[in-house]
């Protein structure tokens, strides 16, 4: 598996804009009580959820990018460790330990 960047298949800002447009259409098309209250409430709740969902998708995509970078760095450290062991270096695990420490793991406590 390659460490390719994540690109959302949908335009999140466009989804937010469309939800705002839909809210305006609902409000302007049925300004009075002609639309049943439960239907209006369900439409409003669904359309108002879109910006929060888009923000969560963005947050998760940032977290995914960071996780992929950490995974790639650990893989590189593991390869360096194996090569150092093969080459007879005195402390081949230092590569892996350094990377684990850089990622916030306490190698002594095995956290």
PDB file of N, CA and C in Angstrom:
ATOM      1  N   UNK A   1       0.840  -1.181   0.000  1.00  0.00           N
ATOM      2  CA  UNK A   1       0.000   0.000   0.000  1.00  0.00           C
ATOM      3  C   UNK A   1       0.885   1.245   0.000  1.00  0.00           C
ATOM      4  N   UNK A   2       0.600   2.143  -0.894  1.00  0.00           N
ATOM      5  CA  UNK A   2       1.398   3.357  -0.971  1.00  0.00           C
ATOM      6  C   UNK A   2       0.893   4.382   0.029  1.00  0.00           C
ATOM      7  N   UNK A   3       1.694   5.365   0.287  1.00  0.00           N
ATOM      8  CA  UNK A   3       1.335   6.425   1.213  1.00  0.00           C
ATOM      9  C   UNK A   3       0.796   7.614   0.426  1.00  0.00           C
ATOM     10  N   UNK A   4      -0.284   7.380  -0.308  1.00  0.00           N
ATOM     11  CA  UNK A   4      -0.845   8.422  -1.161  1.00  0.00           C
ATOM     12  C   UNK A   4      -1.745   9.348  -0.348  1.00  0.00           C
ATOM     13  N   UNK A   5      -1.793  10.617  -0.714  1.00  0.00           N
ATOM     14  CA  UNK A   5      -2.633  11.561   0.021  1.00  0.00           C
ATOM     15  C   UNK A   5      -4.110  11.282  -0.204  1.00  0.00           C
ATOM     16  N   UNK A   6      -4.911  11.633   0.798  1.00  0.00           N
ATOM     17  CA  UNK A   6      -6.354  11.450   0.708  1.00  0.00           C
ATOM     18  C   UNK A   6      -6.966  12.677   0.035  1.00  0.00           C
ATOM     19  N   UNK A   7      -7.790  12.432  -0.951  1.00  0.00           N
ATOM     20  CA  UNK A   7      -8.524  13.506  -1.611  1.00  0.00           C
ATOM     21  C   UNK A   7     -10.005  13.157  -1.565  1.00  0.00           C
ATOM     22  N   UNK A   8     -10.804  13.949  -0.824  1.00  0.00           N
ATOM     23  CA  UNK A   8     -12.222  13.619  -0.743  1.00  0.00           C
ATOM     24  C   UNK A   8     -12.861  13.605  -2.127  1.00  0.00           C
ATOM     25  N   UNK A   9     -13.794  12.702  -2.313  1.00  0.00           N
ATOM     26  CA  UNK A   9     -14.465  12.572  -3.607  1.00  0.00           C
ATOM     27  C   UNK A   9     -15.536  13.636  -3.791  1.00  0.00           C
ATOM     28  N   UNK A  10     -15.911  14.285  -2.708  1.00  0.00           N
ATOM     29  CA  UNK A  10     -16.908  15.344  -2.814  1.00  0.00           C
ATOM     30  C   UNK A  10     -16.297  16.647  -2.318  1.00  0.00           C
ATOM     31  N   UNK A  11     -16.828  17.727  -2.813  1.00  0.00           N
ATOM     32  CA  UNK A  11     -16.390  19.052  -2.387  1.00  0.00           C
ATOM     33  C   UNK A  11     -17.181  19.413  -1.133  1.00  0.00           C
ATOM     34  N   UNK A  12     -16.501  19.425   0.010  1.00  0.00           N
ATOM     35  CA  UNK A  12     -17.194  19.656   1.277  1.00  0.00           C
ATOM     36  C   UNK A  12     -17.808  21.052   1.351  1.00  0.00           C
ATOM     37  N   UNK A  13     -17.106  22.043   0.836  1.00  0.00           N
ATOM     38  CA  UNK A  13     -17.665  23.393   0.855  1.00  0.00           C
ATOM     39  C   UNK A  13     -18.910  23.470  -0.029  1.00  0.00           C
ATOM     40  N   UNK A  14     -18.892  22.766  -1.141  1.00  0.00           N
ATOM     41  CA  UNK A  14     -20.065  22.734  -2.021  1.00  0.00           C
ATOM     42  C   UNK A  14     -21.243  22.073  -1.315  1.00  0.00           C
ATOM     43  N   UNK A  15     -21.000  21.024  -0.548  1.00  0.00           N
ATOM     44  CA  UNK A  15     -22.067  20.371   0.209  1.00  0.00           C
ATOM     45  C   UNK A  15     -22.662  21.329   1.237  1.00  0.00           C
ATOM     46  N   UNK A  16     -21.806  22.102   1.899  1.00  0.00           N
ATOM     47  CA  UNK A  16     -22.291  23.093   2.871  1.00  0.00           C
ATOM     48  C   UNK A  16     -23.130  24.154   2.161  1.00  0.00           C
ATOM     49  N   UNK A  17     -22.638  24.646   1.032  1.00  0.00           N
ATOM     50  CA  UNK A  17     -23.387  25.663   0.276  1.00  0.00           C
ATOM     51  C   UNK A  17     -24.740  25.131  -0.176  1.00  0.00           C
ATOM     52  N   UNK A  18     -24.776  23.894  -0.639  1.00  0.00           N
ATOM     53  CA  UNK A  18     -26.046  23.310  -1.088  1.00  0.00           C
ATOM     54  C   UNK A  18     -27.019  23.129   0.070  1.00  0.00           C
ATOM     55  N   UNK A  19     -26.506  22.789   1.246  1.00  0.00           N
ATOM     56  CA  UNK A  19     -27.412  22.638   2.390  1.00  0.00           C
ATOM     57  C   UNK A  19     -28.011  23.986   2.783  1.00  0.00           C
ATOM     58  N   UNK A  20     -27.206  25.052   2.707  1.00  0.00           N
ATOM     59  CA  UNK A  20     -27.728  26.393   3.009  1.00  0.00           C
ATOM     60  C   UNK A  20     -28.781  26.811   1.989  1.00  0.00           C
ATOM     61  N   UNK A  21     -28.524  26.510   0.724  1.00  0.00           N
ATOM     62  CA  UNK A  21     -29.493  26.814  -0.326  1.00  0.00           C
ATOM     63  C   UNK A  21     -30.783  26.051  -0.085  1.00  0.00           C
ATOM     64  N   UNK A  22     -30.668  24.776   0.264  1.00  0.00           N
ATOM     65  CA  UNK A  22     -31.861  23.962   0.516  1.00  0.00           C
ATOM     66  C   UNK A  22     -32.649  24.494   1.706  1.00  0.00           C
ATOM     67  N   UNK A  23     -31.954  24.947   2.746  1.00  0.00           N
ATOM     68  CA  UNK A  23     -32.651  25.537   3.895  1.00  0.00           C
ATOM     69  C   UNK A  23     -33.429  26.783   3.486  1.00  0.00           C
ATOM     70  N   UNK A  24     -32.804  27.619   2.632  1.00  0.00           N
ATOM     71  CA  UNK A  24     -33.504  28.816   2.158  1.00  0.00           C
ATOM     72  C   UNK A  24     -34.715  28.443   1.302  1.00  0.00           C
ATOM     73  N   UNK A  25     -34.576  27.444   0.463  1.00  0.00           N
ATOM     74  CA  UNK A  25     -35.693  27.013  -0.388  1.00  0.00           C
ATOM     75  C   UNK A  25     -36.855  26.532   0.473  1.00  0.00           C
ATOM     76  N   UNK A  26     -36.551  25.727   1.478  1.00  0.00           N
ATOM     77  CA  UNK A  26     -37.611  25.232   2.367  1.00  0.00           C
ATOM     78  C   UNK A  26     -38.290  26.407   3.063  1.00  0.00           C
ATOM     79  N   UNK A  27     -37.486  27.340   3.583  1.00  0.00           N
ATOM     80  CA  UNK A  27     -38.053  28.478   4.314  1.00  0.00           C
ATOM     81  C   UNK A  27     -38.888  29.365   3.401  1.00  0.00           C
ATOM     82  N   UNK A  28     -38.445  29.570   2.153  1.00  0.00           N
ATOM     83  CA  UNK A  28     -39.178  30.459   1.240  1.00  0.00           C
ATOM     84  C   UNK A  28     -40.341  29.774   0.545  1.00  0.00           C
ATOM     85  N   UNK A  29     -40.285  28.466   0.372  1.00  0.00           N
ATOM     86  CA  UNK A  29     -41.354  27.752  -0.325  1.00  0.00           C
ATOM     87  C   UNK A  29     -42.520  27.480   0.604  1.00  0.00           C
ATOM     88  N   UNK A  30     -42.218  27.181   1.846  1.00  0.00           N
ATOM     89  CA  UNK A  30     -43.268  26.892   2.814  1.00  0.00           C
ATOM     90  C   UNK A  30     -43.111  27.798   4.033  1.00  0.00           C
ATOM     91  N   UNK A  31     -43.309  29.129   3.847  1.00  0.00           N
ATOM     92  CA  UNK A  31     -43.091  30.045   4.963  1.00  0.00           C
ATOM     93  C   UNK A  31     -44.162  29.926   6.051  1.00  0.00           C
ATOM     94  N   UNK A  32     -45.317  29.447   5.674  1.00  0.00           N
ATOM     95  CA  UNK A  32     -46.389  29.332   6.665  1.00  0.00           C
ATOM     96  C   UNK A  32     -46.415  27.910   7.226  1.00  0.00           C
ATOM     97  N   UNK A  33     -47.521  27.529   7.738  1.00  0.00           N
ATOM     98  CA  UNK A  33     -47.662  26.213   8.365  1.00  0.00           C
ATOM     99  C   UNK A  33     -48.112  25.144   7.369  1.00  0.00           C
ATOM    100  N   UNK A  34     -47.980  25.406   6.053  1.00  0.00           N
ATOM    101  CA  UNK A  34     -48.427  24.419   5.070  1.00  0.00           C
ATOM    102  C   UNK A  34     -47.555  23.163   5.067  1.00  0.00           C
ATOM    103  N   UNK A  35     -46.357  23.275   5.547  1.00  0.00           N
ATOM    104  CA  UNK A  35     -45.469  22.118   5.660  1.00  0.00           C
ATOM    105  C   UNK A  35     -45.606  21.586   7.080  1.00  0.00           C
ATOM    106  N   UNK A  36     -45.940  20.305   7.229  1.00  0.00           N
ATOM    107  CA  UNK A  36     -46.099  19.763   8.589  1.00  0.00           C
ATOM    108  C   UNK A  36     -44.850  20.017   9.436  1.00  0.00           C
ATOM    109  N   UNK A  37     -45.083  20.356  10.688  1.00  0.00           N
ATOM    110  CA  UNK A  37     -43.991  20.743  11.593  1.00  0.00           C
ATOM    111  C   UNK A  37     -42.931  19.652  11.704  1.00  0.00           C
ATOM    112  N   UNK A  38     -43.336  18.410  11.784  1.00  0.00           N
ATOM    113  CA  UNK A  38     -42.346  17.341  11.937  1.00  0.00           C
ATOM    114  C   UNK A  38     -41.488  17.206  10.684  1.00  0.00           C
ATOM    115  N   UNK A  39     -42.073  17.427   9.511  1.00  0.00           N
ATOM    116  CA  UNK A  39     -41.306  17.365   8.269  1.00  0.00           C
ATOM    117  C   UNK A  39     -40.330  18.528   8.203  1.00  0.00           C
ATOM    118  N   UNK A  40     -40.794  19.725   8.548  1.00  0.00           N
ATOM    119  CA  UNK A  40     -39.897  20.882   8.552  1.00  0.00           C
ATOM    120  C   UNK A  40     -38.748  20.678   9.534  1.00  0.00           C
ATOM    121  N   UNK A  41     -39.064  20.168  10.727  1.00  0.00           N
ATOM    122  CA  UNK A  41     -38.030  19.950  11.737  1.00  0.00           C
ATOM    123  C   UNK A  41     -37.014  18.911  11.242  1.00  0.00           C
ATOM    124  N   UNK A  42     -37.484  17.834  10.647  1.00  0.00           N
ATOM    125  CA  UNK A  42     -36.572  16.804  10.128  1.00  0.00           C
ATOM    126  C   UNK A  42     -35.698  17.342   8.999  1.00  0.00           C
ATOM    127  N   UNK A  43     -36.279  18.130   8.099  1.00  0.00           N
ATOM    128  CA  UNK A  43     -35.500  18.742   7.019  1.00  0.00           C
ATOM    129  C   UNK A  43     -34.458  19.695   7.584  1.00  0.00           C
ATOM    130  N   UNK A  44     -34.884  20.553   8.507  1.00  0.00           N
ATOM    131  CA  UNK A  44     -33.949  21.506   9.108  1.00  0.00           C
ATOM    132  C   UNK A  44     -32.802  20.787   9.821  1.00  0.00           C
ATOM    133  N   UNK A  45     -33.120  19.750  10.591  1.00  0.00           N
ATOM    134  CA  UNK A  45     -32.080  19.026  11.324  1.00  0.00           C
ATOM    135  C   UNK A  45     -31.109  18.342  10.368  1.00  0.00           C
ATOM    136  N   UNK A  46     -31.635  17.726   9.316  1.00  0.00           N
ATOM    137  CA  UNK A  46     -30.774  17.030   8.358  1.00  0.00           C
ATOM    138  C   UNK A  46     -29.876  18.019   7.620  1.00  0.00           C
ATOM    139  N   UNK A  47     -30.446  19.116   7.172  1.00  0.00           N
ATOM    140  CA  UNK A  47     -29.660  20.093   6.410  1.00  0.00           C
ATOM    141  C   UNK A  47     -28.672  20.846   7.301  1.00  0.00           C
ATOM    142  N   UNK A  48     -29.065  21.111   8.543  1.00  0.00           N
ATOM    143  CA  UNK A  48     -28.155  21.785   9.470  1.00  0.00           C
ATOM    144  C   UNK A  48     -27.017  20.878   9.934  1.00  0.00           C
ATOM    145  N   UNK A  49     -27.153  19.564   9.798  1.00  0.00           N
ATOM    146  CA  UNK A  49     -26.099  18.628  10.196  1.00  0.00           C
ATOM    147  C   UNK A  49     -24.956  18.601   9.183  1.00  0.00           C
ATOM    148  N   UNK A  50     -25.203  19.011   7.959  1.00  0.00           N
ATOM    149  CA  UNK A  50     -24.192  18.903   6.904  1.00  0.00           C
ATOM    150  C   UNK A  50     -22.914  19.682   7.220  1.00  0.00           C
ATOM    151  N   UNK A  51     -22.958  20.927   7.663  1.00  0.00           N
ATOM    152  CA  UNK A  51     -21.696  21.614   7.994  1.00  0.00           C
ATOM    153  C   UNK A  51     -20.886  20.906   9.082  1.00  0.00           C
ATOM    154  N   UNK A  52     -21.566  20.376  10.099  1.00  0.00           N
ATOM    155  CA  UNK A  52     -20.854  19.655  11.162  1.00  0.00           C
ATOM    156  C   UNK A  52     -20.238  18.370  10.609  1.00  0.00           C
ATOM    157  N   UNK A  53     -20.950  17.683   9.743  1.00  0.00           N
ATOM    158  CA  UNK A  53     -20.406  16.469   9.140  1.00  0.00           C
ATOM    159  C   UNK A  53     -19.210  16.791   8.253  1.00  0.00           C
ATOM    160  N   UNK A  54     -19.286  17.879   7.513  1.00  0.00           N
ATOM    161  CA  UNK A  54     -18.162  18.279   6.660  1.00  0.00           C
ATOM    162  C   UNK A  54     -16.943  18.617   7.511  1.00  0.00           C
ATOM    163  N   UNK A  55     -17.149  19.285   8.633  1.00  0.00           N
ATOM    164  CA  UNK A  55     -16.032  19.604   9.525  1.00  0.00           C
ATOM    165  C   UNK A  55     -15.409  18.328  10.090  1.00  0.00           C
ATOM    166  N   UNK A  56     -16.244  17.347  10.414  1.00  0.00           N
ATOM    167  CA  UNK A  56     -15.723  16.082  10.938  1.00  0.00           C
ATOM    168  C   UNK A  56     -14.948  15.324   9.868  1.00  0.00           C
ATOM    169  N   UNK A  57     -15.416  15.346   8.635  1.00  0.00           N
ATOM    170  CA  UNK A  57     -14.679  14.708   7.535  1.00  0.00           C
ATOM    171  C   UNK A  57     -13.316  15.377   7.377  1.00  0.00           C
ATOM    172  N   UNK A  58     -13.280  16.684   7.444  1.00  0.00           N
ATOM    173  CA  UNK A  58     -12.001  17.408   7.322  1.00  0.00           C
ATOM    174  C   UNK A  58     -11.064  17.055   8.472  1.00  0.00           C
ATOM    175  N   UNK A  59     -11.588  17.011   9.700  1.00  0.00           N
ATOM    176  CA  UNK A  59     -10.776  16.662  10.863  1.00  0.00           C
ATOM    177  C   UNK A  59     -10.211  15.252  10.715  1.00  0.00           C
ATOM    178  N   UNK A  60     -11.053  14.331  10.284  1.00  0.00           N
ATOM    179  CA  UNK A  60     -10.604  12.950  10.120  1.00  0.00           C
ATOM    180  C   UNK A  60      -9.582  12.810   8.992  1.00  0.00           C
ATOM    181  N   UNK A  61      -9.725  13.604   7.946  1.00  0.00           N
ATOM    182  CA  UNK A  61      -8.743  13.517   6.855  1.00  0.00           C
ATOM    183  C   UNK A  61      -7.379  14.034   7.303  1.00  0.00           C
ATOM    184  N   UNK A  62      -7.363  15.061   8.158  1.00  0.00           N
ATOM    185  CA  UNK A  62      -6.097  15.545   8.723  1.00  0.00           C
ATOM    186  C   UNK A  62      -5.483  14.461   9.609  1.00  0.00           C
ATOM    187  N   UNK A  63      -6.315  13.834  10.438  1.00  0.00           N
ATOM    188  CA  UNK A  63      -5.828  12.766  11.310  1.00  0.00           C
ATOM    189  C   UNK A  63      -5.299  11.590  10.486  1.00  0.00           C
ATOM    190  N   UNK A  64      -5.970  11.268   9.393  1.00  0.00           N
ATOM    191  CA  UNK A  64      -5.518  10.184   8.525  1.00  0.00           C
ATOM    192  C   UNK A  64      -4.167  10.513   7.902  1.00  0.00           C
ATOM    193  N   UNK A  65      -4.001  11.755   7.433  1.00  0.00           N
ATOM    194  CA  UNK A  65      -2.710  12.160   6.865  1.00  0.00           C
ATOM    195  C   UNK A  65      -1.594  12.007   7.898  1.00  0.00           C
ATOM    196  N   UNK A  66      -1.846  12.473   9.119  1.00  0.00           N
ATOM    197  CA  UNK A  66      -0.841  12.366  10.178  1.00  0.00           C
ATOM    198  C   UNK A  66      -0.531  10.910  10.503  1.00  0.00           C
ATOM    199  N   UNK A  67      -1.548  10.077  10.548  1.00  0.00           N
ATOM    200  CA  UNK A  67      -1.354   8.653  10.830  1.00  0.00           C
ATOM    201  C   UNK A  67      -0.529   7.993   9.736  1.00  0.00           C
ATOM    202  N   UNK A  68      -0.797   8.354   8.490  1.00  0.00           N
ATOM    203  CA  UNK A  68      -0.015   7.794   7.387  1.00  0.00           C
ATOM    204  C   UNK A  68       1.449   8.212   7.453  1.00  0.00           C
ATOM    205  N   UNK A  69       1.699   9.442   7.844  1.00  0.00           N
ATOM    206  CA  UNK A  69       3.086   9.909   7.990  1.00  0.00           C
ATOM    207  C   UNK A  69       3.777   9.135   9.107  1.00  0.00           C
ATOM    208  N   UNK A  70       3.092   8.967  10.245  1.00  0.00           N
ATOM    209  CA  UNK A  70       3.675   8.212  11.353  1.00  0.00           C
ATOM    210  C   UNK A  70       3.972   6.774  10.938  1.00  0.00           C
ATOM    211  N   UNK A  71       3.029   6.170  10.218  1.00  0.00           N
ATOM    212  CA  UNK A  71       3.235   4.785   9.767  1.00  0.00           C
ATOM    213  C   UNK A  71       4.431   4.700   8.830  1.00  0.00           C
ATOM    214  N   UNK A  72       4.543   5.644   7.904  1.00  0.00           N
ATOM    215  CA  UNK A  72       5.675   5.636   6.969  1.00  0.00           C
ATOM    216  C   UNK A  72       6.992   5.826   7.706  1.00  0.00           C
ATOM    217  N   UNK A  73       7.009   6.708   8.704  1.00  0.00           N
ATOM    218  CA  UNK A  73       8.234   6.922   9.486  1.00  0.00           C
ATOM    219  C   UNK A  73       8.610   5.681  10.293  1.00  0.00           C
ATOM    220  N   UNK A  74       7.610   4.991  10.840  1.00  0.00           N
ATOM    221  CA  UNK A  74       7.901   3.755  11.566  1.00  0.00           C
ATOM    222  C   UNK A  74       8.432   2.676  10.626  1.00  0.00           C
ATOM    223  N   UNK A  75       7.846   2.585   9.428  1.00  0.00           N
ATOM    224  CA  UNK A  75       8.331   1.599   8.457  1.00  0.00           C
ATOM    225  C   UNK A  75       9.771   1.905   8.065  1.00  0.00           C
ATOM    226  N   UNK A  76      10.089   3.182   7.863  1.00  0.00           N
ATOM    227  CA  UNK A  76      11.462   3.558   7.518  1.00  0.00           C
ATOM    228  C   UNK A  76      12.413   3.228   8.663  1.00  0.00           C
ATOM    229  N   UNK A  77      11.986   3.483   9.889  1.00  0.00           N
ATOM    230  CA  UNK A  77      12.831   3.170  11.044  1.00  0.00           C
ATOM    231  C   UNK A  77      13.018   1.657  11.174  1.00  0.00           C
ATOM    232  N   UNK A  78      11.982   0.894  10.909  1.00  0.00           N
ATOM    233  CA  UNK A  78      12.093  -0.567  10.966  1.00  0.00           C
ATOM    234  C   UNK A  78      13.071  -1.074   9.907  1.00  0.00           C
ATOM    235  N   UNK A  79      12.988  -0.524   8.704  1.00  0.00           N
ATOM    236  CA  UNK A  79      13.925  -0.922   7.643  1.00  0.00           C
ATOM    237  C   UNK A  79      15.354  -0.548   8.021  1.00  0.00           C
ATOM    238  N   UNK A  80      15.532   0.646   8.584  1.00  0.00           N
ATOM    239  CA  UNK A  80      16.875   1.063   9.010  1.00  0.00           C
ATOM    240  C   UNK A  80      17.394   0.153  10.110  1.00  0.00           C
ATOM    241  N   UNK A  81      16.509  -0.247  11.010  1.00  0.00           N
ATOM    242  CA  UNK A  81      16.903  -1.156  12.093  1.00  0.00           C
ATOM    243  C   UNK A  81      17.356  -2.499  11.534  1.00  0.00           C
ATOM    244  N   UNK A  82      16.576  -3.039  10.601  1.00  0.00           N
ATOM    245  CA  UNK A  82      16.941  -4.333   9.996  1.00  0.00           C
ATOM    246  C   UNK A  82      18.261  -4.247   9.229  1.00  0.00           C
ATOM    247  N   UNK A  83      18.437  -3.171   8.489  1.00  0.00           N
ATOM    248  CA  UNK A  83      19.688  -2.983   7.747  1.00  0.00           C
ATOM    249  C   UNK A  83      20.873  -2.827   8.698  1.00  0.00           C
ATOM    250  N   UNK A  84      20.663  -2.084   9.778  1.00  0.00           N
ATOM    251  CA  UNK A  84      21.742  -1.892  10.754  1.00  0.00           C
ATOM    252  C   UNK A  84      22.112  -3.219  11.408  1.00  0.00           C
ATOM    253  N   UNK A  85      21.115  -4.028  11.691  1.00  0.00           N
ATOM    254  CA  UNK A  85      21.387  -5.354  12.272  1.00  0.00           C
ATOM    255  C   UNK A  85      22.167  -6.215  11.276  1.00  0.00           C
ATOM    256  N   UNK A  86      21.723  -6.185  10.022  1.00  0.00           N
ATOM    257  CA  UNK A  86      22.404  -6.957   8.981  1.00  0.00           C
ATOM    258  C   UNK A  86      23.851  -6.501   8.799  1.00  0.00           C
ATOM    259  N   UNK A  87      24.056  -5.183   8.933  1.00  0.00           N
ATOM    260  CA  UNK A  87      25.407  -4.633   8.770  1.00  0.00           C
ATOM    261  C   UNK A  87      26.267  -4.766  10.022  1.00  0.00           C
ATOM    262  N   UNK A  88      25.695  -5.291  11.087  1.00  0.00           N
ATOM    263  CA  UNK A  88      26.461  -5.516  12.314  1.00  0.00           C
ATOM    264  C   UNK A  88      26.673  -4.275  13.158  1.00  0.00           C
ATOM    265  N   UNK A  89      25.810  -3.266  13.007  1.00  0.00           N
ATOM    266  CA  UNK A  89      25.951  -2.065  13.851  1.00  0.00           C
ATOM    267  C   UNK A  89      25.778  -2.441  15.318  1.00  0.00           C
ATOM    268  N   UNK A  90      26.401  -1.665  16.170  1.00  0.00           N
ATOM    269  CA  UNK A  90      26.411  -1.965  17.604  1.00  0.00           C
ATOM    270  C   UNK A  90      25.021  -1.831  18.235  1.00  0.00           C
ATOM    271  N   UNK A  91      24.226  -0.845  17.819  1.00  0.00           N
ATOM    272  CA  UNK A  91      22.911  -0.609  18.430  1.00  0.00           C
ATOM    273  C   UNK A  91      21.855  -0.433  17.329  1.00  0.00           C
ATOM    274  N   UNK A  92      21.487  -1.504  16.647  1.00  0.00           N
ATOM    275  CA  UNK A  92      20.554  -1.359  15.524  1.00  0.00           C
ATOM    276  C   UNK A  92      19.157  -0.903  15.936  1.00  0.00           C
ATOM    277  N   UNK A  93      18.753  -1.189  17.152  1.00  0.00           N
ATOM    278  CA  UNK A  93      17.419  -0.788  17.593  1.00  0.00           C
ATOM    279  C   UNK A  93      17.287   0.713  17.827  1.00  0.00           C
ATOM    280  N   UNK A  94      18.393   1.421  17.834  1.00  0.00           N
ATOM    281  CA  UNK A  94      18.335   2.863  18.102  1.00  0.00           C
ATOM    282  C   UNK A  94      17.458   3.590  17.085  1.00  0.00           C
ATOM    283  N   UNK A  95      17.447   3.133  15.843  1.00  0.00           N
ATOM    284  CA  UNK A  95      16.616   3.780  14.815  1.00  0.00           C
ATOM    285  C   UNK A  95      15.137   3.684  15.185  1.00  0.00           C
ATOM    286  N   UNK A  96      14.721   2.487  15.556  1.00  0.00           N
ATOM    287  CA  UNK A  96      13.329   2.276  15.915  1.00  0.00           C
ATOM    288  C   UNK A  96      12.976   2.988  17.217  1.00  0.00           C
ATOM    289  N   UNK A  97      13.866   2.903  18.205  1.00  0.00           N
ATOM    290  CA  UNK A  97      13.614   3.571  19.482  1.00  0.00           C
ATOM    291  C   UNK A  97      13.512   5.080  19.312  1.00  0.00           C
ATOM    292  N   UNK A  98      14.372   5.657  18.484  1.00  0.00           N
ATOM    293  CA  UNK A  98      14.328   7.105  18.245  1.00  0.00           C
ATOM    294  C   UNK A  98      12.996   7.506  17.614  1.00  0.00           C
ATOM    295  N   UNK A  99      12.528   6.720  16.647  1.00  0.00           N
ATOM    296  CA  UNK A  99      11.266   7.061  15.983  1.00  0.00           C
ATOM    297  C   UNK A  99      10.081   6.898  16.930  1.00  0.00           C
ATOM    298  N   UNK A 100      10.101   5.840  17.719  1.00  0.00           N
ATOM    299  CA  UNK A 100       9.028   5.664  18.705  1.00  0.00           C
ATOM    300  C   UNK A 100       8.993   6.834  19.681  1.00  0.00           C
ATOM    301  N   UNK A 101      10.164   7.271  20.113  1.00  0.00           N
ATOM    302  CA  UNK A 101      10.225   8.417  21.023  1.00  0.00           C
ATOM    303  C   UNK A 101       9.733   9.685  20.315  1.00  0.00           C
ATOM    304  N   UNK A 102      10.102   9.866  19.067  1.00  0.00           N
ATOM    305  CA  UNK A 102       9.669  11.044  18.316  1.00  0.00           C
ATOM    306  C   UNK A 102       8.144  11.077  18.173  1.00  0.00           C
ATOM    307  N   UNK A 103       7.522   9.895  18.154  1.00  0.00           N
ATOM    308  CA  UNK A 103       6.066   9.837  18.028  1.00  0.00           C
ATOM    309  C   UNK A 103       5.357   9.833  19.378  1.00  0.00           C
ATOM    310  N   UNK A 104       6.135   9.998  20.440  1.00  0.00           N
ATOM    311  CA  UNK A 104       5.530  10.139  21.763  1.00  0.00           C
ATOM    312  C   UNK A 104       5.405   8.861  22.556  1.00  0.00           C
ATOM    313  N   UNK A 105       5.991   7.779  22.084  1.00  0.00           N
ATOM    314  CA  UNK A 105       5.960   6.532  22.839  1.00  0.00           C
ATOM    315  C   UNK A 105       7.176   6.465  23.751  1.00  0.00           C
ATOM    316  N   UNK A 106       6.934   6.081  24.979  1.00  0.00           N
ATOM    317  CA  UNK A 106       8.015   5.907  25.943  1.00  0.00           C
ATOM    318  C   UNK A 106       8.517   4.482  25.804  1.00  0.00           C
ATOM    319  N   UNK A 107       9.662   4.301  25.166  1.00  0.00           N
ATOM    320  CA  UNK A 107      10.189   2.971  24.880  1.00  0.00           C
ATOM    321  C   UNK A 107      10.510   2.201  26.161  1.00  0.00           C
ATOM    322  N   UNK A 108      10.846   2.919  27.225  1.00  0.00           N
ATOM    323  CA  UNK A 108      11.189   2.240  28.468  1.00  0.00           C
ATOM    324  C   UNK A 108       9.954   1.596  29.115  1.00  0.00           C
ATOM    325  N   UNK A 109       8.811   2.289  29.018  1.00  0.00           N
ATOM    326  CA  UNK A 109       7.595   1.773  29.627  1.00  0.00           C
ATOM    327  C   UNK A 109       6.784   0.914  28.675  1.00  0.00           C
ATOM    328  N   UNK A 110       7.198   0.877  27.410  1.00  0.00           N
ATOM    329  CA  UNK A 110       6.505   0.119  26.364  1.00  0.00           C
ATOM    330  C   UNK A 110       5.067   0.610  26.202  1.00  0.00           C
ATOM    331  N   UNK A 111       4.890   1.912  26.260  1.00  0.00           N
ATOM    332  CA  UNK A 111       3.556   2.510  26.158  1.00  0.00           C
ATOM    333  C   UNK A 111       3.059   2.517  24.742  1.00  0.00           C
TER     334      UNK A 111
END
